[in-house]
């Protein structure tokens, strides 16, 4: 396990803009190797050590990722250094900046700064539509937790399908009942921050008081994740380094004490978004927590993009274990129906949709709630336009930025082989076969078939029947096409056109329109 300095620094880095340790090192330090060693567990030494940590604190304050003197002193303590000294002019100036940040962000230092939830909850802008069955399953799970049955629910689906929105609905209900809850998320950072979600939960209003009330022996262990505990209680012994994996049991027992303290009187809801990016250490703790104390009044709700969870992902181990114990519910979300899509569109526009707009909305968004909301916000009139014809590639420029970014992020997770297949398929612009793409791209048919399989597993492509495939949504094709450079597009269009000519040599009239479109995009009008 890494040093508390690195753990605490990592929490501040991902608090704002998802900054990574390497970006911090490259951005503000003359010797990046120093900060790298610290994050791996080595203490800073030498006359410049304090200046380097103060530079880190100043930079985090500028980036609005560190809010007050309590946070700054916690970072100094984790580095083995004394708290801020107001008698030093440069440190006094830093204290003034931190105090200003605390006032601007309505933050309070030290112990009180931990008594906040990881996310500020606001009322949803639009009603929950089309998820009644899933909502009842969530409510039933919470009622079971109230009776003393600890469990995990995983809300799964593609980006934008409404996973977080459904979890928020339960969060609001539990909040209205006066129960304890905490919410955090995992981040796709370099190296995955060990126990970062757990630290966020422990700092929340739901658990901070429980942590403070624990005996010193347990708080000392938890100080590995919350170094500020050593500042709040100067008599608290610093935890010894973890050199063997078996020593983790003591940390896990301490965390179990925090999660189970007073559990008979105060049920807890914990929400963790983006489980697909969660660090293995947190997943191991969840398995231990739910297995060691199945009678806890605890419900953990995780959202996961299951399209990004491959066969080797550590989530599978957690799922298998909890499924056997009867402590797991998997809740997959599918796209909204056409009627539900229209209802959501009417809620966004605050008016009923006429038939052409309703039809265009469902065609454009394919039941993805995020796409519905962003498309209507971005440019409602677009939905009344006729869909682009095959071979036309001007439509992608009108995609809402958030929709474009979501699809772009999904494509970015593909293997190089599947990404190349997606580009070829986007250029083909029609239902395709692996053989067509292999010939056009001069690739091995089996390699292309494997790429198509990956695209299907990620639900970017679906089988149309008769060994033909197409993108599961026109907008996915548009973004995949837009990501190809103009020069590469021309080459691929010419290759697809030549392949179509070869395949349909005996009946070119059937594909004359497609050939003309591809040669036009290849800048070869004479063809």
XYZ file of C-alpha atoms in Angstrom:
527
model
C 0.000 0.000 0.000
C 1.253 3.499 -0.797
C 2.253 6.163 1.711
C -0.475 8.357 3.307
C 0.991 11.397 1.540
C 0.416 9.790 -1.832
C -3.079 8.628 -0.862
C -4.133 12.037 0.403
C -2.538 13.835 -2.528
C -4.365 11.495 -4.891
C -7.704 12.393 -3.285
C -7.076 16.099 -3.856
C -5.955 15.455 -7.411
C -9.121 13.638 -8.391
C -11.348 16.052 -6.478
C -11.061 18.600 -9.261
C -10.707 17.903 -13.004
C -9.480 14.322 -12.508
C -5.849 15.417 -12.318
C -3.249 12.673 -12.198
C -0.070 12.526 -10.123
C 2.110 12.610 -13.220
C 0.363 15.789 -14.455
C 0.974 17.442 -11.102
C 4.631 16.453 -11.139
C 5.162 17.655 -14.692
C 3.276 20.877 -14.099
C 4.800 22.388 -10.990
C 7.881 20.520 -9.842
C 11.409 20.865 -11.119
C 12.163 17.310 -10.033
C 9.105 15.124 -10.837
C 10.883 12.019 -9.522
C 10.675 13.444 -5.978
C 6.873 13.550 -5.927
C 6.693 10.167 -7.651
C 8.777 8.578 -4.904
C 6.632 10.191 -2.247
C 3.451 8.798 -3.781
C 5.025 5.346 -3.693
C 5.739 5.606 0.026
C 9.035 7.449 0.460
C 9.185 10.521 2.668
C 10.513 13.840 1.433
C 13.819 14.790 3.018
C 16.313 17.607 2.715
C 16.092 21.387 3.079
C 13.776 21.769 0.067
C 11.208 19.194 1.234
C 8.896 21.706 2.921
C 9.081 24.120 -0.017
C 8.127 21.353 -2.418
C 5.079 20.336 -0.377
C 4.053 23.979 0.035
C 4.314 24.348 -3.753
C 1.981 21.368 -4.111
C -0.482 22.916 -1.636
C -0.385 26.287 -3.394
C -0.990 24.696 -6.755
C -3.925 22.627 -5.436
C -5.436 25.776 -3.919
C -5.203 27.584 -7.265
C -6.868 24.603 -8.967
C -9.677 24.694 -6.346
C -8.869 21.145 -5.272
C -7.760 22.062 -1.726
C -9.929 24.383 0.303
C -8.569 25.221 3.754
C -5.722 25.135 6.253
C -6.975 21.863 7.742
C -6.525 20.150 4.376
C -3.094 21.749 3.945
C -1.908 20.650 7.378
C -3.145 17.113 6.723
C -0.986 16.983 3.606
C 2.017 18.341 5.506
C 1.505 15.787 8.288
C 1.351 12.955 5.760
C 4.711 14.155 4.445
C 6.146 14.089 7.982
C 6.290 17.896 8.228
C 5.028 20.445 10.764
C 1.755 22.380 10.213
C 1.680 25.768 8.496
C 3.598 28.461 10.373
C 2.044 31.927 10.241
C 5.272 33.516 11.392
C 6.822 32.696 8.018
C 5.795 35.373 5.449
C 5.293 32.973 2.539
C 3.310 30.535 4.695
C 1.217 33.335 6.183
C 0.312 34.424 2.644
C -0.675 30.841 1.809
C -2.867 30.686 4.937
C -4.679 33.846 3.831
C -5.353 32.334 0.407
C -6.616 29.115 1.959
C -8.901 31.000 4.338
C -10.304 32.905 1.363
C -10.878 29.624 -0.478
C -12.654 28.184 2.557
C -15.008 31.170 2.706
C -15.651 31.090 -1.042
C -16.403 27.365 -0.981
C -18.262 27.461 2.335
C -15.805 24.871 3.677
C -14.721 24.466 7.296
C -11.379 23.012 8.342
C -10.172 19.775 9.920
C -12.789 17.578 11.590
C -15.752 19.518 10.297
C -14.457 19.439 6.728
C -14.927 15.666 6.770
C -18.605 15.973 7.671
C -19.738 16.673 4.135
C -20.982 14.370 1.439
C -18.782 13.828 -1.596
C -21.446 15.331 -3.867
C -23.960 18.097 -3.310
C -27.373 16.636 -4.078
C -29.797 18.713 -6.105
C -33.323 17.841 -7.125
C -33.428 16.192 -10.567
C -34.472 18.530 -13.336
C -36.701 15.969 -15.037
C -38.958 13.200 -13.705
C -37.857 9.576 -13.684
C -39.488 8.044 -16.761
C -39.635 4.427 -17.888
C -37.875 2.890 -14.882
C -40.787 1.890 -12.657
C -39.854 -1.810 -12.415
C -36.202 -0.991 -11.662
C -37.256 1.629 -9.116
C -39.364 -0.909 -7.225
C -36.390 -3.296 -7.095
C -34.232 -0.526 -5.610
C -36.838 0.351 -2.999
C -37.253 -3.309 -2.089
C -33.490 -3.639 -1.610
C -33.467 -0.625 0.712
C -36.309 -2.078 2.779
C -34.301 -5.306 3.075
C -31.285 -3.282 4.248
C -33.473 -1.681 6.922
C -34.210 -5.193 8.206
C -30.506 -5.996 8.484
C -29.545 -7.521 5.141
C -26.389 -5.966 3.726
C -26.193 -6.151 -0.045
C -24.865 -4.640 -3.258
C -26.951 -3.511 -6.222
C -25.209 -2.855 -9.544
C -27.118 -0.636 -11.967
C -25.597 -1.467 -15.345
C -25.842 -0.018 -18.834
C -24.152 2.109 -21.450
C -23.196 5.742 -20.903
C -26.198 8.065 -20.735
C -28.760 5.322 -20.170
C -29.821 6.728 -16.766
C -27.866 4.725 -14.172
C -26.893 7.689 -12.007
C -30.354 9.235 -12.364
C -31.965 6.073 -10.957
C -29.501 5.942 -8.055
C -30.235 9.608 -7.311
C -33.924 8.800 -6.930
C -33.139 6.362 -4.121
C -30.641 8.808 -2.609
C -33.386 11.450 -2.413
C -35.880 9.063 -0.826
C -33.390 7.872 1.797
C -32.480 11.481 2.539
C -36.168 12.357 3.028
C -36.456 9.481 5.519
C -33.654 10.968 7.619
C -31.241 8.054 7.154
C -27.495 8.319 6.580
C -26.106 8.226 3.063
C -22.900 9.031 1.248
C -22.018 9.209 -2.401
C -18.789 9.169 -4.347
C -17.388 7.938 -7.629
C -14.389 6.213 -9.121
C -12.176 7.927 -11.692
C -10.329 6.638 -14.729
C -6.971 7.845 -13.416
C -3.506 6.484 -13.947
C -2.854 3.721 -11.437
C -6.375 3.848 -9.910
C -6.347 5.570 -6.518
C -6.386 2.845 -3.836
C -9.327 3.182 -1.420
C -10.180 6.687 -2.686
C -13.957 5.960 -2.721
C -13.735 4.510 0.792
C -11.955 7.638 2.036
C -14.710 9.793 0.531
C -17.361 7.739 2.326
C -15.499 7.977 5.637
C -15.307 11.768 5.303
C -19.055 12.030 4.675
C -21.613 13.164 7.210
C -22.912 9.586 7.346
C -19.683 8.135 8.741
C -17.410 10.937 10.005
C -18.933 10.927 13.494
C -18.642 7.147 13.661
C -14.965 7.359 12.796
C -14.349 10.043 15.427
C -16.039 7.916 18.085
C -13.929 4.813 17.442
C -11.222 3.718 19.913
C -7.739 4.978 19.118
C -6.538 1.568 17.951
C -9.026 1.617 15.074
C -8.637 5.316 14.252
C -4.911 4.788 13.987
C -5.504 2.190 11.270
C -8.029 4.370 9.462
C -5.475 7.208 9.465
C -3.869 5.316 6.557
C -6.817 6.581 4.488
C -7.568 9.753 6.465
C -4.188 11.284 7.449
C -5.983 14.317 8.888
C -6.964 12.153 11.883
C -3.368 12.485 13.059
C -3.758 16.279 13.017
C -7.080 16.266 14.858
C -5.676 14.044 17.645
C -1.979 14.636 18.315
C -1.941 11.672 20.722
C -3.069 9.218 18.056
C -0.253 6.780 17.165
C 0.790 6.877 13.526
C 0.043 3.606 11.715
C 2.955 1.296 11.029
C 3.867 0.613 7.375
C 2.066 -2.291 5.718
C 4.785 -4.570 4.452
C 2.814 -7.813 4.102
C -0.541 -8.414 2.515
C -1.854 -10.281 5.581
C -1.565 -7.048 7.546
C -4.465 -5.648 5.546
C -6.847 -7.619 7.766
C -6.271 -5.182 10.611
C -7.138 -2.252 8.323
C -10.232 -4.083 7.077
C -11.323 -4.789 10.664
C -10.937 -1.103 11.515
C -13.042 -0.126 8.507
C -15.657 -2.707 9.470
C -15.850 -1.041 12.891
C -16.472 2.324 11.189
C -19.204 0.976 8.934
C -20.918 -1.070 11.643
C -20.781 1.340 14.607
C -24.312 2.128 15.809
C -25.658 0.258 12.784
C -28.715 -0.952 14.732
C -29.949 2.621 14.944
C -28.773 4.221 11.751
C -28.987 2.382 8.393
C -26.621 3.601 5.697
C -26.900 3.963 1.928
C -23.591 4.172 0.045
C -23.533 5.080 -3.656
C -20.479 4.520 -5.854
C -20.657 5.719 -9.458
C -18.523 4.261 -12.256
C -17.617 0.922 -10.716
C -15.862 -0.013 -13.949
C -13.039 2.338 -12.896
C -12.964 1.316 -9.240
C -9.648 0.223 -7.787
C -9.274 -3.478 -6.858
C -8.531 -2.594 -3.229
C -11.935 -0.966 -2.741
C -13.656 -3.939 -4.383
C -11.825 -6.294 -2.012
C -12.958 -4.220 0.952
C -16.585 -4.321 -0.229
C -16.396 -8.104 -0.483
C -14.944 -8.337 3.035
C -17.437 -5.846 4.486
C -20.544 -7.526 3.091
C -19.276 -11.044 3.823
C -18.014 -10.421 7.354
C -21.149 -8.581 8.481
C -24.138 -9.664 6.335
C -26.481 -8.423 9.076
C -25.458 -4.778 8.617
C -28.196 -2.293 7.803
C -26.272 -1.312 4.713
C -27.061 -0.982 1.021
C -24.288 -0.253 -1.492
C -25.524 0.936 -4.884
C -22.974 0.954 -7.687
C -23.396 2.174 -11.244
C -21.320 0.481 -13.919
C -20.816 0.796 -17.658
C -20.911 -2.916 -18.287
C -19.751 -2.330 -21.865
C -16.342 -1.474 -20.369
C -16.062 -4.493 -18.059
C -14.056 -7.221 -19.778
C -13.686 -10.842 -18.668
C -10.571 -10.066 -16.570
C -12.085 -7.170 -14.634
C -11.872 -7.610 -10.821
C -15.583 -6.781 -10.581
C -16.367 -10.327 -11.726
C -14.729 -11.808 -8.630
C -16.829 -9.563 -6.378
C -20.012 -10.364 -8.303
C -19.455 -14.122 -8.172
C -18.814 -14.105 -4.434
C -21.832 -11.945 -3.566
C -24.109 -13.784 -5.979
C -23.359 -17.062 -4.206
C -24.071 -15.386 -0.863
C -27.370 -13.933 -2.089
C -26.101 -10.375 -1.558
C -25.997 -9.152 -5.156
C -28.700 -7.736 -7.408
C -27.758 -6.806 -10.970
C -30.051 -4.236 -12.506
C -29.439 -3.761 -16.242
C -30.995 -0.690 -17.887
C -32.190 -0.858 -21.486
C -33.081 2.057 -23.793
C -36.430 3.791 -23.336
C -39.310 2.763 -25.561
C -40.588 5.187 -28.174
C -43.508 6.179 -25.945
C -41.169 6.757 -22.968
C -38.751 8.727 -25.158
C -41.585 11.024 -26.244
C -42.694 11.513 -22.622
C -39.169 12.516 -21.636
C -38.931 14.865 -24.612
C -42.209 16.500 -23.597
C -40.851 16.993 -20.055
C -37.701 18.658 -21.425
C -39.599 21.001 -23.766
C -42.553 21.511 -21.366
C -44.999 20.787 -24.153
C -46.438 17.872 -26.065
C -44.504 16.771 -29.156
C -46.209 16.552 -32.504
C -45.858 13.350 -34.524
C -42.915 14.380 -36.792
C -40.836 15.631 -33.852
C -41.667 12.540 -31.773
C -40.630 10.234 -34.605
C -37.436 12.209 -35.249
C -36.566 12.238 -31.549
C -36.717 8.466 -31.227
C -34.815 7.964 -34.490
C -32.065 10.350 -33.412
C -31.695 9.186 -29.807
C -32.689 5.493 -29.866
C -34.094 5.689 -26.341
C -30.946 7.004 -24.629
C -32.161 9.530 -22.001
C -28.974 11.628 -22.083
C -29.186 11.881 -25.866
C -32.833 12.949 -25.627
C -32.152 15.702 -23.110
C -29.002 17.033 -24.778
C -30.452 16.908 -28.296
C -33.495 18.955 -27.294
C -31.381 21.407 -25.326
C -28.789 21.789 -28.053
C -30.989 22.411 -31.085
C -34.626 21.233 -31.016
C -35.218 22.122 -34.672
C -32.721 19.499 -35.829
C -35.155 16.731 -35.001
C -37.562 17.913 -37.678
C -34.973 17.496 -40.413
C -34.933 14.381 -42.560
C -32.324 11.737 -41.633
C -29.124 11.811 -43.661
C -28.979 9.496 -46.638
C -26.396 6.724 -46.916
C -23.010 8.120 -47.788
C -23.807 11.640 -46.543
C -21.534 12.683 -43.705
C -22.629 16.198 -42.785
C -24.948 15.202 -39.940
C -22.304 14.590 -37.294
C -21.447 18.283 -37.036
C -24.866 18.910 -35.457
C -24.409 16.472 -32.575
C -24.666 18.044 -29.094
C -21.148 18.312 -27.597
C -21.972 16.106 -24.607
C -23.448 13.373 -26.824
C -20.404 13.534 -29.091
C -18.083 13.302 -26.064
C -19.929 10.287 -24.627
C -19.719 8.348 -27.893
C -16.121 9.441 -28.440
C -15.214 8.106 -24.970
C -16.851 4.753 -25.752
C -14.867 4.432 -28.974
C -11.654 5.385 -27.163
C -11.864 2.254 -24.985
C -11.641 -0.084 -27.999
C -8.603 -2.180 -28.780
C -6.582 -0.993 -31.823
C -7.989 -3.883 -33.854
C -11.619 -3.086 -33.035
C -11.007 0.635 -33.538
C -9.694 0.013 -37.049
C -12.747 -2.125 -37.821
C -15.039 0.634 -36.514
C -13.382 3.135 -38.866
C -13.827 0.846 -41.864
C -17.442 0.190 -40.911
C -18.137 3.915 -40.503
C -16.753 4.592 -43.989
C -18.786 1.724 -45.475
C -21.853 3.634 -44.351
C -24.209 0.660 -44.648
C -24.813 -2.829 -43.297
C -21.507 -4.623 -43.708
C -19.936 -8.063 -43.512
C -16.551 -8.882 -41.967
C -15.455 -10.118 -45.405
C -16.194 -6.722 -46.991
C -14.189 -4.877 -44.337
C -11.320 -7.363 -44.499
C -11.000 -6.994 -48.259
C -11.333 -3.205 -48.193
C -8.805 -2.826 -45.377
C -6.487 -5.572 -46.657
C -6.813 -7.321 -43.326
C -7.123 -10.887 -42.120
C -10.780 -11.978 -42.066
C -10.418 -13.622 -38.661
C -8.869 -10.465 -37.203
C -11.749 -8.384 -38.547
C -14.246 -10.908 -37.160
C -12.659 -10.584 -33.712
C -12.888 -6.809 -33.997
C -16.569 -7.082 -34.918
C -17.109 -9.370 -31.910
C -15.585 -6.751 -29.612
C -17.802 -4.038 -31.112
C -20.850 -6.239 -30.512
C -19.807 -6.934 -26.915
C -19.493 -3.199 -26.337
C -22.939 -2.735 -27.929
C -21.544 -0.381 -30.551
C -22.491 -2.765 -33.368
C -25.303 -5.308 -33.646
C -26.042 -8.166 -35.993
C -28.710 -7.463 -38.587
C -29.153 -11.058 -39.715
C -27.816 -12.882 -42.764
C -24.238 -12.354 -41.460
C -24.568 -8.571 -41.848
C -23.808 -6.028 -39.129
C -24.469 -2.354 -38.574
C -23.858 0.240 -35.886
C -26.389 0.026 -33.082
C -27.036 3.741 -33.525
C -26.512 6.114 -36.438
C -24.848 8.658 -34.165
C -22.154 6.127 -33.234
C -21.325 5.789 -36.928
C -21.254 9.583 -37.275
C -18.755 10.042 -34.448
C -16.591 7.130 -35.591
C -16.486 8.714 -39.040
C -15.778 12.210 -37.696
C -12.753 10.917 -35.776
C -11.029 9.768 -38.987
C -8.626 12.268 -40.548
C -9.667 13.658 -43.974
C -6.688 12.060 -45.749
C -7.436 8.645 -44.246
C -11.112 8.995 -45.126
C -10.322 9.466 -48.789
C -8.119 6.378 -48.839
C -10.728 4.255 -47.064
C -13.578 5.482 -49.292
C -11.600 4.526 -52.394
C -10.799 1.102 -50.885
C -14.469 0.448 -50.049
C -15.549 1.560 -53.537
C -13.025 -0.740 -55.219
C -14.126 -3.631 -53.016
C -17.784 -3.051 -53.880
C -16.865 -2.986 -57.569
C -15.069 -6.297 -57.180
C -17.890 -7.971 -55.230
C -20.673 -6.682 -57.504
C -18.818 -6.827 -60.823
C -21.741 -8.637 -62.521
C -24.423 -6.182 -61.362
C -22.881 -2.778 -60.744
C -26.205 -1.017 -61.272
C -27.357 -2.292 -57.873
C -24.596 -0.383 -56.109
C -24.072 2.500 -58.527
C -25.342 5.083 -56.038
C -23.072 3.838 -53.275
C -20.071 3.743 -55.611
C -20.702 7.314 -56.709
C -20.907 8.455 -53.082
C -17.696 6.696 -52.075
C -15.720 7.963 -55.071
C -16.988 11.486 -54.452
C -15.771 11.274 -50.826
C -12.482 9.837 -52.117
C -12.052 12.974 -54.252
C -12.171 10.846 -57.405
C -15.174 12.281 -59.328
C -13.965 10.812 -62.633
C -14.761 7.346 -61.323
